[in-house]
């Protein structure tokens, strides 16, 4: 009864009194313990979750529920500040940081009665695509290649959030996406990952990586659940000056899967002979599927696609170097002893940050330094505008764009390339979407010849989340992707 539940199914079980929230939380806490080897959680909120469940059951008994999803367990990426609960960004420098405030997104979840089971592992400060940069060690993808015991990366940076949903250690989870960190791990784990438009969801209280790109979103088992989560977390927030005042829609109520007459763009720049055959096949099949469901397929061009990755790897580190300046041993987390103030700063930051984070700080400081600012940072901002223009022009002709989510399926934890730039290619299909500030969703389409999930990405124009979810639902309904990984970690 409690295997691989969606939010909708769990809410029906609670409503019909087949299960109490406390029983549901206990079941999931057991699953989390059994799944320890996956290393999804940095911190399990056992006591508070059980307490919250008791309260939810009391509300149900007294007809004072906070909403339809009161009492449902979720996991939270360890990048959202949670009041009184450890928030580490998977970094040594914040390994003892307990915020005295709650991020708007997690507050919205609480106010809807969702219950956090704990904080999910991620790449350090959300920098990475493998979850291997975490101070708390890598997360294992619940999927393994057919007939093999090889451990694969779950993707990153929201690797814990994606793996926990795929392994059914929680019903849904929260992630963040700066360059692909929700969609890429969703693609690697056969889950649905939604990055909303920039400004749709408040960034307040989320550990900042690159503020002009960061956006929070859900990782779920179904498109309907993504709509439900977006209903809960989105909306204007006075505390975030970049959050949009645009009215949000009722995504889950208004969702429909009709694509008749819709125009779907097929960008030629995303096509490459280097893509795995199975990915190309999935992409092609999805195109045919949409066509037979009544959509029109239109070939389009996004000419600056190949400039997106270098642009991102200037802008994101630039903003990161500025955001991470606050970790100086004075206000947050770790403090190393030093002979004087500067020495203390240096020791704290040398000891507290991992290699990838240091690399980004160095690159960011360099591209912002006088003499290089115009050549790199300013230039990157100009290219960013061109990328945005490409999408604007495309959306004059099409309703949505369909691409693969990632250039490969999940790869071995042990086989990660040593060259960091090689790693950056993981985000080649997702990064343009962040640079343009538009929404994107990755949804599982099929499994490849190794039985690993292949994700496809849909993109729409700013604030067209409803359309995005509707098309995604059409694909989901037609494909009926129901594969789940074998639960090898429980043996
Ligand atoms: N993998 C990308 C990076 O390392 C994206 C990360 C993210 O979206 N947070 O920057």
Short mmCIF file of N, CA and C in Angstrom, two decimals, residues 94-251:
data_model
loop_
_atom_site.label_atom_id
_atom_site.label_comp_id
_atom_site.label_asym_id
_atom_site.label_seq_id
_atom_site.Cartn_x
_atom_site.Cartn_y
_atom_site.Cartn_z
N UNK A 94 29.87 25.02 6.64
CA UNK A 94 28.56 25.20 7.31
C UNK A 94 28.15 23.94 8.08
N UNK A 95 29.11 23.08 8.36
CA UNK A 95 28.74 21.78 8.93
C UNK A 95 28.13 21.88 10.33
N UNK A 96 28.26 23.04 10.97
CA UNK A 96 27.61 23.20 12.29
C UNK A 96 26.62 24.35 12.30
N UNK A 97 26.11 24.71 11.13
CA UNK A 97 25.25 25.89 11.04
C UNK A 97 23.78 25.54 11.27
N UNK A 98 23.20 26.13 12.29
CA UNK A 98 21.78 25.94 12.56
C UNK A 98 21.09 27.29 12.42
N UNK A 99 20.36 27.52 11.33
CA UNK A 99 19.75 28.83 11.10
C UNK A 99 18.67 29.14 12.14
N UNK A 100 18.48 30.44 12.40
CA UNK A 100 17.36 30.81 13.26
C UNK A 100 16.21 31.37 12.43
N UNK A 101 16.20 31.02 11.16
CA UNK A 101 15.09 31.42 10.29
C UNK A 101 14.78 30.29 9.32
N UNK A 102 13.62 30.41 8.69
CA UNK A 102 13.13 29.36 7.79
C UNK A 102 12.99 29.95 6.40
N UNK A 103 13.46 29.25 5.38
CA UNK A 103 13.32 29.76 4.01
C UNK A 103 11.84 29.88 3.67
N UNK A 104 11.51 30.78 2.75
CA UNK A 104 10.10 30.95 2.37
C UNK A 104 9.53 29.66 1.79
N UNK A 105 10.32 28.99 0.96
CA UNK A 105 9.81 27.76 0.33
C UNK A 105 9.47 26.70 1.38
N UNK A 106 10.37 26.48 2.33
CA UNK A 106 10.07 25.44 3.33
C UNK A 106 8.95 25.91 4.27
N UNK A 107 8.89 27.23 4.48
CA UNK A 107 7.78 27.77 5.29
C UNK A 107 6.45 27.51 4.57
N UNK A 108 6.43 27.76 3.25
CA UNK A 108 5.20 27.48 2.48
C UNK A 108 4.80 26.01 2.60
N UNK A 109 5.80 25.13 2.57
CA UNK A 109 5.50 23.69 2.69
C UNK A 109 4.90 23.40 4.06
N UNK A 110 5.52 23.99 5.10
CA UNK A 110 5.01 23.78 6.46
C UNK A 110 3.57 24.27 6.58
N UNK A 111 3.34 25.45 5.98
CA UNK A 111 1.99 26.02 6.09
C UNK A 111 0.95 25.21 5.33
N UNK A 112 1.42 24.35 4.43
CA UNK A 112 0.48 23.46 3.74
C UNK A 112 0.38 22.12 4.45
N UNK A 113 1.13 21.97 5.52
CA UNK A 113 1.08 20.73 6.29
C UNK A 113 2.03 19.65 5.82
N UNK A 114 2.85 19.94 4.81
CA UNK A 114 3.85 18.94 4.39
C UNK A 114 4.85 18.75 5.52
N UNK A 115 5.37 17.55 5.64
CA UNK A 115 6.29 17.25 6.75
C UNK A 115 7.66 16.90 6.21
N UNK A 116 8.68 17.61 6.71
CA UNK A 116 10.04 17.32 6.25
C UNK A 116 10.63 16.14 7.02
N UNK A 117 11.14 15.17 6.24
CA UNK A 117 11.79 14.00 6.85
C UNK A 117 13.26 14.31 7.14
N UNK A 118 13.78 15.36 6.55
CA UNK A 118 15.17 15.71 6.80
C UNK A 118 15.80 16.43 5.64
N UNK A 119 17.12 16.62 5.74
CA UNK A 119 17.86 17.43 4.77
C UNK A 119 18.65 16.52 3.84
N UNK A 120 18.49 16.80 2.55
CA UNK A 120 19.05 15.91 1.54
C UNK A 120 20.43 16.36 1.05
N UNK A 121 21.27 15.38 0.88
CA UNK A 121 22.64 15.57 0.41
C UNK A 121 22.62 16.25 -0.99
N UNK A 122 23.67 17.00 -1.26
CA UNK A 122 23.78 17.68 -2.55
C UNK A 122 25.26 17.98 -2.80
N UNK A 123 25.57 18.47 -3.98
CA UNK A 123 26.93 18.93 -4.21
C UNK A 123 27.18 20.15 -3.33
N UNK A 124 28.43 20.33 -2.94
CA UNK A 124 28.76 21.43 -2.02
C UNK A 124 28.34 22.78 -2.62
N UNK A 125 27.55 23.52 -1.89
CA UNK A 125 27.01 24.81 -2.35
C UNK A 125 26.33 24.69 -3.72
N UNK A 126 25.82 23.49 -4.00
CA UNK A 126 25.09 23.22 -5.26
C UNK A 126 25.98 23.32 -6.49
N UNK A 127 27.29 23.15 -6.30
CA UNK A 127 28.21 23.22 -7.43
C UNK A 127 28.64 21.82 -7.85
N UNK A 128 28.06 21.34 -8.93
CA UNK A 128 28.43 20.02 -9.42
C UNK A 128 27.28 19.35 -10.13
N UNK A 129 27.58 18.22 -10.76
CA UNK A 129 26.55 17.48 -11.50
C UNK A 129 26.61 16.00 -11.15
N UNK A 130 27.27 15.69 -10.04
CA UNK A 130 27.47 14.28 -9.70
C UNK A 130 27.16 13.97 -8.24
N UNK A 131 27.00 14.98 -7.44
CA UNK A 131 26.88 14.87 -5.98
C UNK A 131 28.19 14.40 -5.33
N UNK A 132 29.27 14.41 -6.10
CA UNK A 132 30.54 13.97 -5.54
C UNK A 132 31.31 15.09 -4.85
N UNK A 133 30.86 16.33 -4.99
CA UNK A 133 31.59 17.41 -4.32
C UNK A 133 31.08 17.62 -2.89
N UNK A 134 30.10 16.81 -2.46
CA UNK A 134 29.56 16.95 -1.10
C UNK A 134 30.61 16.59 -0.05
N UNK A 135 30.66 17.39 1.02
CA UNK A 135 31.54 17.09 2.16
C UNK A 135 31.12 15.78 2.82
N UNK A 136 29.85 15.41 2.65
CA UNK A 136 29.34 14.20 3.30
C UNK A 136 29.39 12.97 2.40
N UNK A 137 30.13 13.07 1.33
CA UNK A 137 30.33 11.91 0.46
C UNK A 137 29.27 11.82 -0.62
N UNK A 138 29.53 11.01 -1.64
CA UNK A 138 28.61 10.94 -2.79
C UNK A 138 27.30 10.23 -2.44
N UNK A 139 26.28 10.59 -3.19
CA UNK A 139 25.01 9.86 -3.12
C UNK A 139 25.07 8.78 -4.19
N UNK A 140 24.48 7.61 -3.90
CA UNK A 140 24.43 6.57 -4.93
C UNK A 140 23.10 6.64 -5.65
N UNK A 141 23.14 6.51 -6.95
CA UNK A 141 21.91 6.44 -7.75
C UNK A 141 21.23 5.12 -7.43
N UNK A 142 19.92 5.13 -7.13
CA UNK A 142 19.23 3.85 -6.89
C UNK A 142 19.23 2.94 -8.13
N UNK A 143 19.44 3.54 -9.31
CA UNK A 143 19.50 2.73 -10.53
C UNK A 143 20.90 2.18 -10.72
N UNK A 144 20.98 0.91 -11.09
CA UNK A 144 22.25 0.32 -11.48
C UNK A 144 22.08 -0.26 -12.87
N UNK A 145 23.18 -0.34 -13.63
CA UNK A 145 23.04 -0.94 -14.96
C UNK A 145 22.54 -2.38 -14.81
N UNK A 146 21.79 -2.81 -15.80
CA UNK A 146 21.22 -4.16 -15.77
C UNK A 146 22.25 -5.22 -15.38
N UNK A 147 21.89 -6.12 -14.49
CA UNK A 147 22.74 -7.24 -14.06
C UNK A 147 24.11 -6.80 -13.55
N UNK A 148 24.18 -5.65 -12.93
CA UNK A 148 25.49 -5.22 -12.44
C UNK A 148 25.37 -4.58 -11.07
N UNK A 149 26.49 -4.54 -10.38
CA UNK A 149 26.48 -3.94 -9.04
C UNK A 149 27.27 -2.64 -9.02
N UNK A 150 27.43 -2.06 -10.19
CA UNK A 150 28.22 -0.84 -10.30
C UNK A 150 27.40 0.35 -9.79
N UNK A 151 28.04 1.16 -8.94
CA UNK A 151 27.34 2.34 -8.41
C UNK A 151 27.46 3.51 -9.37
N UNK A 152 26.32 4.16 -9.60
CA UNK A 152 26.27 5.28 -10.53
C UNK A 152 25.99 6.58 -9.78
N UNK A 153 26.38 7.69 -10.37
CA UNK A 153 26.05 8.99 -9.79
C UNK A 153 24.55 9.24 -10.01
N UNK A 154 23.93 9.98 -9.08
CA UNK A 154 22.51 10.32 -9.27
C UNK A 154 22.37 11.62 -10.04
N UNK A 155 23.49 12.22 -10.43
CA UNK A 155 23.47 13.57 -10.98
C UNK A 155 23.57 14.57 -9.84
N UNK A 156 23.59 15.84 -10.22
CA UNK A 156 23.71 16.85 -9.18
C UNK A 156 23.29 18.19 -9.71
N UNK A 157 23.23 19.20 -8.90
CA UNK A 157 23.62 19.10 -7.52
C UNK A 157 22.53 18.54 -6.60
N UNK A 158 21.26 18.52 -7.05
CA UNK A 158 20.22 17.99 -6.16
C UNK A 158 20.18 16.46 -6.23
N UNK A 159 21.34 15.82 -6.08
CA UNK A 159 21.44 14.37 -6.22
C UNK A 159 20.68 13.63 -5.15
N UNK A 160 20.79 14.10 -3.91
CA UNK A 160 20.06 13.47 -2.80
C UNK A 160 18.56 13.60 -3.01
N UNK A 161 18.14 14.77 -3.48
CA UNK A 161 16.70 15.02 -3.68
C UNK A 161 16.14 14.08 -4.75
N UNK A 162 16.90 13.85 -5.80
CA UNK A 162 16.42 12.99 -6.89
C UNK A 162 16.49 11.52 -6.48
N UNK A 163 17.63 11.12 -5.89
CA UNK A 163 17.79 9.71 -5.51
C UNK A 163 16.76 9.32 -4.45
N UNK A 164 16.48 10.22 -3.52
CA UNK A 164 15.53 9.89 -2.44
C UNK A 164 14.13 9.65 -3.01
N UNK A 165 13.74 10.42 -4.02
CA UNK A 165 12.42 10.22 -4.63
C UNK A 165 12.42 8.92 -5.45
N UNK A 166 13.49 8.72 -6.22
CA UNK A 166 13.56 7.51 -7.06
C UNK A 166 13.59 6.25 -6.21
N UNK A 167 14.25 6.32 -5.04
CA UNK A 167 14.35 5.15 -4.17
C UNK A 167 13.15 5.05 -3.23
N UNK A 168 12.23 6.00 -3.35
CA UNK A 168 11.05 6.06 -2.50
C UNK A 168 11.40 6.21 -1.01
N UNK A 169 12.40 7.05 -0.74
CA UNK A 169 12.71 7.37 0.66
C UNK A 169 11.90 8.59 1.10
N UNK A 170 11.26 9.24 0.15
CA UNK A 170 10.30 10.29 0.46
C UNK A 170 9.34 10.37 -0.72
N UNK A 171 8.22 11.06 -0.54
CA UNK A 171 7.21 11.06 -1.60
C UNK A 171 7.56 12.08 -2.67
N UNK A 172 8.11 13.21 -2.24
CA UNK A 172 8.57 14.24 -3.17
C UNK A 172 9.69 14.99 -2.47
N UNK A 173 10.40 15.83 -3.22
CA UNK A 173 11.47 16.56 -2.55
C UNK A 173 11.63 17.95 -3.15
N UNK A 174 12.39 18.77 -2.45
CA UNK A 174 12.71 20.10 -2.93
C UNK A 174 14.16 20.11 -3.40
N UNK A 175 14.39 20.76 -4.52
CA UNK A 175 15.75 20.94 -5.01
C UNK A 175 15.95 22.38 -5.43
N UNK A 176 17.12 22.68 -5.92
CA UNK A 176 17.36 23.99 -6.53
C UNK A 176 18.10 23.77 -7.84
N UNK A 177 17.93 24.72 -8.75
CA UNK A 177 18.46 24.56 -10.10
C UNK A 177 19.06 25.89 -10.54
N UNK A 178 20.38 25.92 -10.68
CA UNK A 178 21.09 27.12 -11.10
C UNK A 178 21.52 26.98 -12.56
N UNK A 179 21.83 25.71 -12.92
CA UNK A 179 22.25 25.44 -14.29
C UNK A 179 21.73 24.09 -14.77
N UNK A 180 20.95 23.46 -13.92
CA UNK A 180 20.42 22.13 -14.30
C UNK A 180 20.22 21.21 -13.12
N UNK A 181 20.48 21.72 -11.94
CA UNK A 181 20.57 20.86 -10.76
C UNK A 181 19.29 20.18 -10.31
N UNK A 182 18.15 20.54 -10.90
CA UNK A 182 16.94 19.75 -10.64
C UNK A 182 16.73 18.80 -11.81
N UNK A 183 16.87 19.33 -13.03
CA UNK A 183 16.52 18.54 -14.22
C UNK A 183 17.53 17.43 -14.52
N UNK A 184 18.82 17.72 -14.34
CA UNK A 184 19.83 16.70 -14.66
C UNK A 184 19.73 15.50 -13.72
N UNK A 185 19.67 15.70 -12.39
CA UNK A 185 19.50 14.52 -11.53
C UNK A 185 18.13 13.84 -11.72
N UNK A 186 17.10 14.61 -12.05
CA UNK A 186 15.80 13.98 -12.32
C UNK A 186 15.96 13.05 -13.52
N UNK A 187 16.67 13.52 -14.52
CA UNK A 187 16.88 12.72 -15.73
C UNK A 187 17.66 11.43 -15.42
N UNK A 188 18.67 11.54 -14.54
CA UNK A 188 19.51 10.39 -14.20
C UNK A 188 18.78 9.37 -13.31
N UNK A 189 17.67 9.78 -12.71
CA UNK A 189 17.03 8.88 -11.73
C UNK A 189 15.60 8.49 -12.12
N UNK A 190 15.15 8.90 -13.30
CA UNK A 190 13.79 8.52 -13.73
C UNK A 190 12.70 9.25 -12.97
N UNK A 191 12.99 10.47 -12.51
CA UNK A 191 11.98 11.25 -11.78
C UNK A 191 11.62 12.50 -12.58
N UNK A 192 10.62 13.22 -12.10
CA UNK A 192 10.18 14.45 -12.76
C UNK A 192 10.81 15.63 -12.02
N UNK A 193 11.52 16.49 -12.74
CA UNK A 193 12.18 17.64 -12.09
C UNK A 193 11.78 18.93 -12.76
N UNK A 194 11.25 19.85 -11.98
CA UNK A 194 10.74 21.11 -12.55
C UNK A 194 11.54 22.31 -12.05
N UNK A 195 12.10 23.07 -12.99
CA UNK A 195 12.70 24.36 -12.64
C UNK A 195 11.75 25.45 -13.10
N UNK A 196 11.16 26.18 -12.16
CA UNK A 196 10.21 27.23 -12.54
C UNK A 196 10.92 28.44 -13.15
N UNK A 197 10.13 29.38 -13.68
CA UNK A 197 10.67 30.64 -14.20
C UNK A 197 11.41 31.37 -13.08
N UNK A 198 12.42 32.13 -13.47
CA UNK A 198 13.11 32.95 -12.46
C UNK A 198 12.09 33.93 -11.87
N UNK A 199 11.98 33.96 -10.56
CA UNK A 199 11.03 34.88 -9.92
C UNK A 199 9.70 34.25 -9.53
N UNK A 200 9.46 33.02 -10.00
CA UNK A 200 8.17 32.36 -9.68
C UNK A 200 8.17 31.85 -8.22
N UNK A 201 9.37 31.46 -7.77
CA UNK A 201 9.50 30.90 -6.42
C UNK A 201 10.52 31.74 -5.65
N UNK A 202 10.21 32.04 -4.41
CA UNK A 202 11.10 32.90 -3.62
C UNK A 202 12.45 32.23 -3.36
N UNK A 203 13.50 33.03 -3.44
CA UNK A 203 14.83 32.50 -3.12
C UNK A 203 15.20 32.82 -1.67
N UNK A 204 14.31 33.46 -0.95
CA UNK A 204 14.66 33.92 0.40
C UNK A 204 14.95 32.72 1.32
N UNK A 205 16.10 32.79 1.95
CA UNK A 205 16.47 31.73 2.90
C UNK A 205 17.08 30.50 2.25
N UNK A 206 17.37 30.59 0.96
CA UNK A 206 18.09 29.49 0.31
C UNK A 206 19.55 29.90 0.22
N UNK A 207 20.46 29.03 0.59
CA UNK A 207 21.88 29.36 0.51
C UNK A 207 22.18 29.74 -0.94
N UNK A 208 22.66 30.97 -1.15
CA UNK A 208 22.81 31.48 -2.51
C UNK A 208 24.05 30.92 -3.19
N UNK A 209 23.88 30.55 -4.46
CA UNK A 209 25.01 30.15 -5.30
C UNK A 209 25.20 31.27 -6.34
N UNK A 210 24.33 31.34 -7.34
CA UNK A 210 24.41 32.41 -8.34
C UNK A 210 23.03 33.06 -8.40
N UNK A 211 22.90 34.20 -7.77
CA UNK A 211 21.57 34.75 -7.48
C UNK A 211 20.72 35.07 -8.71
N UNK A 212 21.34 35.34 -9.85
CA UNK A 212 20.53 35.67 -11.02
C UNK A 212 20.06 34.41 -11.75
N UNK A 213 20.49 33.25 -11.27
CA UNK A 213 20.15 31.99 -11.93
C UNK A 213 19.39 31.02 -11.02
N UNK A 214 19.66 31.11 -9.71
CA UNK A 214 19.10 30.14 -8.76
C UNK A 214 17.58 30.13 -8.78
N UNK A 215 17.00 28.97 -8.73
CA UNK A 215 15.55 28.85 -8.60
C UNK A 215 15.23 27.50 -7.95
N UNK A 216 14.30 27.53 -7.00
CA UNK A 216 13.92 26.29 -6.32
C UNK A 216 12.80 25.61 -7.07
N UNK A 217 12.72 24.30 -6.94
CA UNK A 217 11.63 23.57 -7.59
C UNK A 217 11.53 22.16 -7.03
N UNK A 218 10.50 21.44 -7.44
CA UNK A 218 10.28 20.10 -6.91
C UNK A 218 10.88 18.98 -7.75
N UNK A 219 11.19 17.88 -7.10
CA UNK A 219 11.46 16.62 -7.79
C UNK A 219 10.38 15.64 -7.31
N UNK A 220 9.67 15.06 -8.25
CA UNK A 220 8.50 14.25 -7.90
C UNK A 220 8.43 12.98 -8.74
N UNK A 221 7.42 12.17 -8.43
CA UNK A 221 7.25 10.93 -9.20
C UNK A 221 6.35 11.14 -10.40
N UNK A 222 5.51 12.17 -10.34
CA UNK A 222 4.57 12.40 -11.44
C UNK A 222 4.49 13.89 -11.77
N UNK A 223 3.93 14.18 -12.94
CA UNK A 223 3.74 15.57 -13.36
C UNK A 223 2.68 16.24 -12.48
N UNK A 224 1.63 15.51 -12.15
CA UNK A 224 0.61 16.06 -11.25
C UNK A 224 1.23 16.52 -9.93
N UNK A 225 2.13 15.69 -9.41
CA UNK A 225 2.78 16.05 -8.14
C UNK A 225 3.65 17.31 -8.30
N UNK A 226 4.27 17.45 -9.47
CA UNK A 226 5.08 18.66 -9.70
C UNK A 226 4.18 19.89 -9.66
N UNK A 227 2.96 19.76 -10.23
CA UNK A 227 2.00 20.87 -10.22
C UNK A 227 1.56 21.18 -8.78
N UNK A 228 1.32 20.13 -8.02
CA UNK A 228 0.90 20.32 -6.62
C UNK A 228 2.00 21.06 -5.84
N UNK A 229 3.23 20.60 -6.02
CA UNK A 229 4.35 21.22 -5.29
C UNK A 229 4.54 22.68 -5.73
N UNK A 230 4.37 22.93 -7.02
CA UNK A 230 4.53 24.30 -7.50
C UNK A 230 3.44 25.20 -6.91
N UNK A 231 2.22 24.67 -6.81
CA UNK A 231 1.14 25.43 -6.15
C UNK A 231 1.57 25.83 -4.74
N UNK A 232 2.20 24.89 -4.06
CA UNK A 232 2.55 25.13 -2.65
C UNK A 232 3.71 26.11 -2.51
N UNK A 233 4.73 25.97 -3.34
CA UNK A 233 5.95 26.75 -3.08
C UNK A 233 6.02 28.10 -3.80
N UNK A 234 5.17 28.31 -4.83
CA UNK A 234 5.36 29.50 -5.66
C UNK A 234 4.61 30.71 -5.11
N UNK A 235 4.87 31.85 -5.72
CA UNK A 235 4.14 33.07 -5.37
C UNK A 235 5.07 34.19 -4.95
N UNK A 236 4.48 35.38 -4.89
CA UNK A 236 5.28 36.56 -4.55
C UNK A 236 5.71 36.51 -3.08
N UNK A 237 6.91 37.00 -2.83
CA UNK A 237 7.43 37.05 -1.47
C UNK A 237 8.09 38.42 -1.27
N UNK A 238 7.56 39.15 -0.35
CA UNK A 238 8.11 40.50 -0.08
C UNK A 238 9.59 40.44 0.29
N UNK A 239 10.00 39.32 0.85
CA UNK A 239 11.39 39.22 1.32
C UNK A 239 12.39 38.99 0.19
N UNK A 240 11.89 38.66 -1.02
CA UNK A 240 12.79 38.46 -2.15
C UNK A 240 12.42 39.46 -3.24
N UNK A 241 13.28 40.47 -3.41
CA UNK A 241 12.93 41.55 -4.33
C UNK A 241 12.90 41.07 -5.79
N UNK A 242 13.44 39.90 -6.07
CA UNK A 242 13.37 39.38 -7.44
C UNK A 242 12.19 38.44 -7.63
N UNK A 243 11.40 38.26 -6.59
CA UNK A 243 10.25 37.37 -6.78
C UNK A 243 9.14 38.13 -7.50
N UNK A 244 8.47 37.47 -8.39
CA UNK A 244 7.51 38.14 -9.27
C UNK A 244 6.19 38.44 -8.57
N UNK A 245 5.59 39.58 -8.94
CA UNK A 245 4.29 39.91 -8.37
C UNK A 245 3.16 39.33 -9.23
N UNK A 246 3.55 38.69 -10.32
CA UNK A 246 2.55 38.08 -11.21
C UNK A 246 1.73 37.04 -10.44
N UNK A 247 0.41 37.11 -10.58
CA UNK A 247 -0.47 36.14 -9.93
C UNK A 247 -0.05 34.73 -10.30
N UNK A 248 -0.01 33.83 -9.34
CA UNK A 248 0.27 32.46 -9.74
C UNK A 248 -1.04 31.77 -10.12
N UNK A 249 -0.89 30.70 -10.90
CA UNK A 249 -2.10 29.99 -11.31
C UNK A 249 -2.35 28.83 -10.37
N UNK A 250 -3.51 28.19 -10.52
CA UNK A 250 -3.73 26.98 -9.75
C UNK A 250 -3.34 25.80 -10.64
N UNK A 251 -2.02 25.52 -10.61
CA UNK A 251 -1.45 24.59 -11.58
C UNK A 251 -2.08 23.20 -11.51
#
